């Protein structure tokens, strides 16, 4: 059974991170892709106004480029994976974002230690899936991986791949 995913994928920052860190994560994710495409979209609003919109002629949209202005503020700081999953599930038909898979940034994923300082682990992204492998249910399942690996994984995800990642890496609970 095949699996169809439609980039861009939402990337929600659940913690307040410096713009330099966000740009670094976006760039690393872009560099990890096998195609020259910005796969991750970082929302700046909770009302879908700035979200990528479907084109009448079809074709994919790009996500957020690693050139965020210093004034950028992520819209979902302090929220949970359940909150952002609900936002995705409730998106209007015209919004062009993948509805089953998404990413989040938490303290550990963004290469931050408990004190908020950057650490040597590097930048990571928490990849999440809503529901089980067939798309049933609302439970959010998460796996922690490098920012580069995140887009490589999303670009080639197949049926059962996410479950194999959970088995190999362990299910991850984001730290807010």
PDB file of C-alpha atoms in Angstrom:
ATOM      1  CA  UNK A   1       0.000   0.000   0.000  1.00  0.00           C
ATOM      2  CA  UNK A   2       1.429   3.374  -0.967  1.00  0.00           C
ATOM      3  CA  UNK A   3       1.462   6.584   0.978  1.00  0.00           C
ATOM      4  CA  UNK A   4       0.959   9.989  -0.573  1.00  0.00           C
ATOM      5  CA  UNK A   5       2.273  13.046   1.224  1.00  0.00           C
ATOM      6  CA  UNK A   6       2.019  16.605  -0.004  1.00  0.00           C
ATOM      7  CA  UNK A   7       4.702  19.127   0.996  1.00  0.00           C
ATOM      8  CA  UNK A   8       5.124  21.598   2.457  1.00  0.00           C
ATOM      9  CA  UNK A   9       5.020  20.189   5.969  1.00  0.00           C
ATOM     10  CA  UNK A  10       4.193  22.454   8.904  1.00  0.00           C
ATOM     11  CA  UNK A  11       7.006  23.013  11.407  1.00  0.00           C
ATOM     12  CA  UNK A  12       5.781  24.351  14.739  1.00  0.00           C
ATOM     13  CA  UNK A  13       8.147  25.922  17.247  1.00  0.00           C
ATOM     14  CA  UNK A  14       6.674  25.048  20.646  1.00  0.00           C
ATOM     15  CA  UNK A  15       9.415  26.991  22.446  1.00  0.00           C
ATOM     16  CA  UNK A  16      10.703  30.523  21.979  1.00  0.00           C
ATOM     17  CA  UNK A  17      13.888  30.200  19.935  1.00  0.00           C
ATOM     18  CA  UNK A  18      16.157  32.882  18.503  1.00  0.00           C
ATOM     19  CA  UNK A  19      15.581  33.639  14.826  1.00  0.00           C
ATOM     20  CA  UNK A  20      19.181  32.566  14.131  1.00  0.00           C
ATOM     21  CA  UNK A  21      18.350  29.089  15.478  1.00  0.00           C
ATOM     22  CA  UNK A  22      15.167  28.884  13.397  1.00  0.00           C
ATOM     23  CA  UNK A  23      17.068  29.919  10.268  1.00  0.00           C
ATOM     24  CA  UNK A  24      19.768  27.350  11.014  1.00  0.00           C
ATOM     25  CA  UNK A  25      17.221  24.548  11.408  1.00  0.00           C
ATOM     26  CA  UNK A  26      15.411  25.545   8.201  1.00  0.00           C
ATOM     27  CA  UNK A  27      18.716  25.631   6.298  1.00  0.00           C
ATOM     28  CA  UNK A  28      19.830  22.250   7.649  1.00  0.00           C
ATOM     29  CA  UNK A  29      16.469  20.735   6.754  1.00  0.00           C
ATOM     30  CA  UNK A  30      16.731  22.175   3.244  1.00  0.00           C
ATOM     31  CA  UNK A  31      20.278  20.836   2.867  1.00  0.00           C
ATOM     32  CA  UNK A  32      19.123  17.364   3.920  1.00  0.00           C
ATOM     33  CA  UNK A  33      16.571  17.135   1.138  1.00  0.00           C
ATOM     34  CA  UNK A  34      17.376  15.333  -2.081  1.00  0.00           C
ATOM     35  CA  UNK A  35      15.702  18.112  -4.062  1.00  0.00           C
ATOM     36  CA  UNK A  36      16.148  21.873  -4.011  1.00  0.00           C
ATOM     37  CA  UNK A  37      12.908  22.597  -2.197  1.00  0.00           C
ATOM     38  CA  UNK A  38      12.031  24.201   1.125  1.00  0.00           C
ATOM     39  CA  UNK A  39       9.910  21.403   2.633  1.00  0.00           C
ATOM     40  CA  UNK A  40       9.063  22.962   6.013  1.00  0.00           C
ATOM     41  CA  UNK A  41       6.635  25.824   6.650  1.00  0.00           C
ATOM     42  CA  UNK A  42       6.993  27.728   9.938  1.00  0.00           C
ATOM     43  CA  UNK A  43       3.658  29.446  10.749  1.00  0.00           C
ATOM     44  CA  UNK A  44       3.767  33.070  11.824  1.00  0.00           C
ATOM     45  CA  UNK A  45       0.037  33.212  12.549  1.00  0.00           C
ATOM     46  CA  UNK A  46      -2.600  30.916  14.017  1.00  0.00           C
ATOM     47  CA  UNK A  47      -5.350  32.084  11.649  1.00  0.00           C
ATOM     48  CA  UNK A  48      -4.045  30.445   8.421  1.00  0.00           C
ATOM     49  CA  UNK A  49      -3.671  33.865   6.749  1.00  0.00           C
ATOM     50  CA  UNK A  50       0.013  33.433   5.927  1.00  0.00           C
ATOM     51  CA  UNK A  51      -0.149  29.679   5.242  1.00  0.00           C
ATOM     52  CA  UNK A  52       0.652  28.435   1.742  1.00  0.00           C
ATOM     53  CA  UNK A  53      -2.468  28.421  -0.416  1.00  0.00           C
ATOM     54  CA  UNK A  54      -3.292  25.824  -3.049  1.00  0.00           C
ATOM     55  CA  UNK A  55      -2.656  27.009  -6.587  1.00  0.00           C
ATOM     56  CA  UNK A  56      -5.556  26.717  -9.050  1.00  0.00           C
ATOM     57  CA  UNK A  57      -3.187  25.195 -11.614  1.00  0.00           C
ATOM     58  CA  UNK A  58      -1.816  22.675  -9.090  1.00  0.00           C
ATOM     59  CA  UNK A  59       1.814  22.174  -8.237  1.00  0.00           C
ATOM     60  CA  UNK A  60       3.426  22.288  -4.854  1.00  0.00           C
ATOM     61  CA  UNK A  61       4.170  25.259  -2.712  1.00  0.00           C
ATOM     62  CA  UNK A  62       7.437  25.899  -0.954  1.00  0.00           C
ATOM     63  CA  UNK A  63       7.810  26.233   2.767  1.00  0.00           C
ATOM     64  CA  UNK A  64       9.688  28.853   4.765  1.00  0.00           C
ATOM     65  CA  UNK A  65      13.139  29.852   3.516  1.00  0.00           C
ATOM     66  CA  UNK A  66      16.006  30.302   5.961  1.00  0.00           C
ATOM     67  CA  UNK A  67      15.847  34.071   5.742  1.00  0.00           C
ATOM     68  CA  UNK A  68      13.457  34.935   8.544  1.00  0.00           C
ATOM     69  CA  UNK A  69      13.574  38.581   9.627  1.00  0.00           C
ATOM     70  CA  UNK A  70      14.846  39.330  13.129  1.00  0.00           C
ATOM     71  CA  UNK A  71      11.292  40.354  14.095  1.00  0.00           C
ATOM     72  CA  UNK A  72       9.825  36.899  13.281  1.00  0.00           C
ATOM     73  CA  UNK A  73       7.826  35.274  16.099  1.00  0.00           C
ATOM     74  CA  UNK A  74       6.593  31.669  15.838  1.00  0.00           C
ATOM     75  CA  UNK A  75       2.840  31.441  16.364  1.00  0.00           C
ATOM     76  CA  UNK A  76       2.666  28.265  18.468  1.00  0.00           C
ATOM     77  CA  UNK A  77       5.068  28.855  21.363  1.00  0.00           C
ATOM     78  CA  UNK A  78       3.736  27.175  24.507  1.00  0.00           C
ATOM     79  CA  UNK A  79       1.345  24.894  22.623  1.00  0.00           C
ATOM     80  CA  UNK A  80       1.374  21.099  22.564  1.00  0.00           C
ATOM     81  CA  UNK A  81       1.561  18.563  19.753  1.00  0.00           C
ATOM     82  CA  UNK A  82      -2.157  17.923  20.296  1.00  0.00           C
ATOM     83  CA  UNK A  83      -2.863  21.650  19.797  1.00  0.00           C
ATOM     84  CA  UNK A  84      -0.912  21.881  16.553  1.00  0.00           C
ATOM     85  CA  UNK A  85      -2.362  18.607  15.249  1.00  0.00           C
ATOM     86  CA  UNK A  86      -5.843  20.074  15.775  1.00  0.00           C
ATOM     87  CA  UNK A  87      -4.769  23.233  13.901  1.00  0.00           C
ATOM     88  CA  UNK A  88      -3.661  21.090  10.952  1.00  0.00           C
ATOM     89  CA  UNK A  89      -6.801  18.960  10.994  1.00  0.00           C
ATOM     90  CA  UNK A  90      -8.975  22.095  10.987  1.00  0.00           C
ATOM     91  CA  UNK A  91      -7.135  23.898   8.178  1.00  0.00           C
ATOM     92  CA  UNK A  92      -9.353  25.308   5.432  1.00  0.00           C
ATOM     93  CA  UNK A  93      -9.484  23.404   2.126  1.00  0.00           C
ATOM     94  CA  UNK A  94      -7.462  26.114   0.390  1.00  0.00           C
ATOM     95  CA  UNK A  95      -4.453  25.756   2.700  1.00  0.00           C
ATOM     96  CA  UNK A  96      -1.673  23.761   1.067  1.00  0.00           C
ATOM     97  CA  UNK A  97      -0.054  21.890   3.972  1.00  0.00           C
ATOM     98  CA  UNK A  98       0.399  18.164   4.533  1.00  0.00           C
ATOM     99  CA  UNK A  99      -2.291  17.069   6.970  1.00  0.00           C
ATOM    100  CA  UNK A 100      -0.876  13.870   8.511  1.00  0.00           C
ATOM    101  CA  UNK A 101       2.844  14.543   9.062  1.00  0.00           C
ATOM    102  CA  UNK A 102       4.430  17.629  10.605  1.00  0.00           C
ATOM    103  CA  UNK A 103       7.423  18.715  12.647  1.00  0.00           C
ATOM    104  CA  UNK A 104       7.857  20.462  15.957  1.00  0.00           C
ATOM    105  CA  UNK A 105      10.747  22.174  17.678  1.00  0.00           C
ATOM    106  CA  UNK A 106      11.104  21.722  21.400  1.00  0.00           C
ATOM    107  CA  UNK A 107      13.995  22.399  23.801  1.00  0.00           C
ATOM    108  CA  UNK A 108      15.927  19.274  22.911  1.00  0.00           C
ATOM    109  CA  UNK A 109      15.050  19.296  19.225  1.00  0.00           C
ATOM    110  CA  UNK A 110      16.426  22.780  18.815  1.00  0.00           C
ATOM    111  CA  UNK A 111      19.804  21.775  20.247  1.00  0.00           C
ATOM    112  CA  UNK A 112      19.147  23.471  23.563  1.00  0.00           C
ATOM    113  CA  UNK A 113      20.017  22.218  27.015  1.00  0.00           C
ATOM    114  CA  UNK A 114      17.825  22.608  30.086  1.00  0.00           C
ATOM    115  CA  UNK A 115      19.118  26.160  30.595  1.00  0.00           C
ATOM    116  CA  UNK A 116      18.180  27.125  27.027  1.00  0.00           C
ATOM    117  CA  UNK A 117      21.812  27.327  25.849  1.00  0.00           C
ATOM    118  CA  UNK A 118      22.827  25.573  22.623  1.00  0.00           C
ATOM    119  CA  UNK A 119      24.547  22.242  23.109  1.00  0.00           C
ATOM    120  CA  UNK A 120      26.746  19.959  21.057  1.00  0.00           C
ATOM    121  CA  UNK A 121      23.925  17.586  20.066  1.00  0.00           C
ATOM    122  CA  UNK A 122      23.049  19.897  17.218  1.00  0.00           C
ATOM    123  CA  UNK A 123      19.741  20.911  15.777  1.00  0.00           C
ATOM    124  CA  UNK A 124      17.022  18.302  15.663  1.00  0.00           C
ATOM    125  CA  UNK A 125      13.404  18.191  14.549  1.00  0.00           C
ATOM    126  CA  UNK A 126      10.638  16.145  16.100  1.00  0.00           C
ATOM    127  CA  UNK A 127       8.713  14.486  13.279  1.00  0.00           C
ATOM    128  CA  UNK A 128       5.097  13.767  14.129  1.00  0.00           C
ATOM    129  CA  UNK A 129       2.270  11.770  12.610  1.00  0.00           C
ATOM    130  CA  UNK A 130      -1.404  12.165  13.426  1.00  0.00           C
ATOM    131  CA  UNK A 131      -3.112   8.809  13.958  1.00  0.00           C
ATOM    132  CA  UNK A 132      -1.955   5.311  13.122  1.00  0.00           C
ATOM    133  CA  UNK A 133      -0.340   4.184   9.869  1.00  0.00           C
ATOM    134  CA  UNK A 134      -3.760   4.097   8.181  1.00  0.00           C
ATOM    135  CA  UNK A 135      -4.530   7.631   9.344  1.00  0.00           C
ATOM    136  CA  UNK A 136      -7.121   6.611  11.944  1.00  0.00           C
ATOM    137  CA  UNK A 137      -7.316   8.354  15.281  1.00  0.00           C
ATOM    138  CA  UNK A 138      -6.005  11.589  16.721  1.00  0.00           C
ATOM    139  CA  UNK A 139      -3.065  10.373  18.794  1.00  0.00           C
ATOM    140  CA  UNK A 140       0.156  12.151  17.839  1.00  0.00           C
ATOM    141  CA  UNK A 141       3.239   9.934  17.481  1.00  0.00           C
ATOM    142  CA  UNK A 142       6.684  11.580  17.498  1.00  0.00           C
ATOM    143  CA  UNK A 143      10.279  10.691  16.618  1.00  0.00           C
ATOM    144  CA  UNK A 144      13.379  12.815  17.235  1.00  0.00           C
ATOM    145  CA  UNK A 145      15.963  13.138  14.441  1.00  0.00           C
ATOM    146  CA  UNK A 146      18.477  15.568  12.977  1.00  0.00           C
ATOM    147  CA  UNK A 147      17.133  18.544  11.056  1.00  0.00           C
ATOM    148  CA  UNK A 148      18.824  17.228   7.897  1.00  0.00           C
ATOM    149  CA  UNK A 149      17.338  13.757   8.325  1.00  0.00           C
ATOM    150  CA  UNK A 150      13.836  15.184   8.814  1.00  0.00           C
ATOM    151  CA  UNK A 151      13.295  16.312   5.234  1.00  0.00           C
ATOM    152  CA  UNK A 152      15.078  13.315   3.785  1.00  0.00           C
ATOM    153  CA  UNK A 153      12.665  11.136   5.753  1.00  0.00           C
ATOM    154  CA  UNK A 154       9.603  13.137   4.719  1.00  0.00           C
ATOM    155  CA  UNK A 155      10.593  13.198   1.060  1.00  0.00           C
ATOM    156  CA  UNK A 156      10.793   9.414   0.892  1.00  0.00           C
ATOM    157  CA  UNK A 157       8.289   8.271   3.492  1.00  0.00           C
ATOM    158  CA  UNK A 158       6.430   5.109   2.606  1.00  0.00           C
ATOM    159  CA  UNK A 159       3.728   3.074   4.261  1.00  0.00           C
ATOM    160  CA  UNK A 160       5.110   1.678   7.533  1.00  0.00           C
ATOM    161  CA  UNK A 161       8.300   3.774   7.500  1.00  0.00           C
ATOM    162  CA  UNK A 162       7.227   5.973  10.399  1.00  0.00           C
ATOM    163  CA  UNK A 163       6.398   2.917  12.523  1.00  0.00           C
ATOM    164  CA  UNK A 164       9.862   1.528  11.748  1.00  0.00           C
ATOM    165  CA  UNK A 165      11.392   4.823  12.879  1.00  0.00           C
ATOM    166  CA  UNK A 166       9.511   4.627  16.172  1.00  0.00           C
ATOM    167  CA  UNK A 167      10.687   1.036  16.659  1.00  0.00           C
ATOM    168  CA  UNK A 168      14.303   1.972  15.903  1.00  0.00           C
ATOM    169  CA  UNK A 169      14.601   5.358  17.606  1.00  0.00           C
ATOM    170  CA  UNK A 170      11.835   5.087  20.191  1.00  0.00           C
ATOM    171  CA  UNK A 171       8.744   7.226  20.508  1.00  0.00           C
ATOM    172  CA  UNK A 172       9.665  10.724  21.671  1.00  0.00           C
ATOM    173  CA  UNK A 173       7.693  13.098  23.894  1.00  0.00           C
ATOM    174  CA  UNK A 174       8.504  16.748  23.101  1.00  0.00           C
ATOM    175  CA  UNK A 175       9.896  18.919  25.918  1.00  0.00           C
ATOM    176  CA  UNK A 176       8.240  22.322  26.093  1.00  0.00           C
TER     177      UNK A 176
END
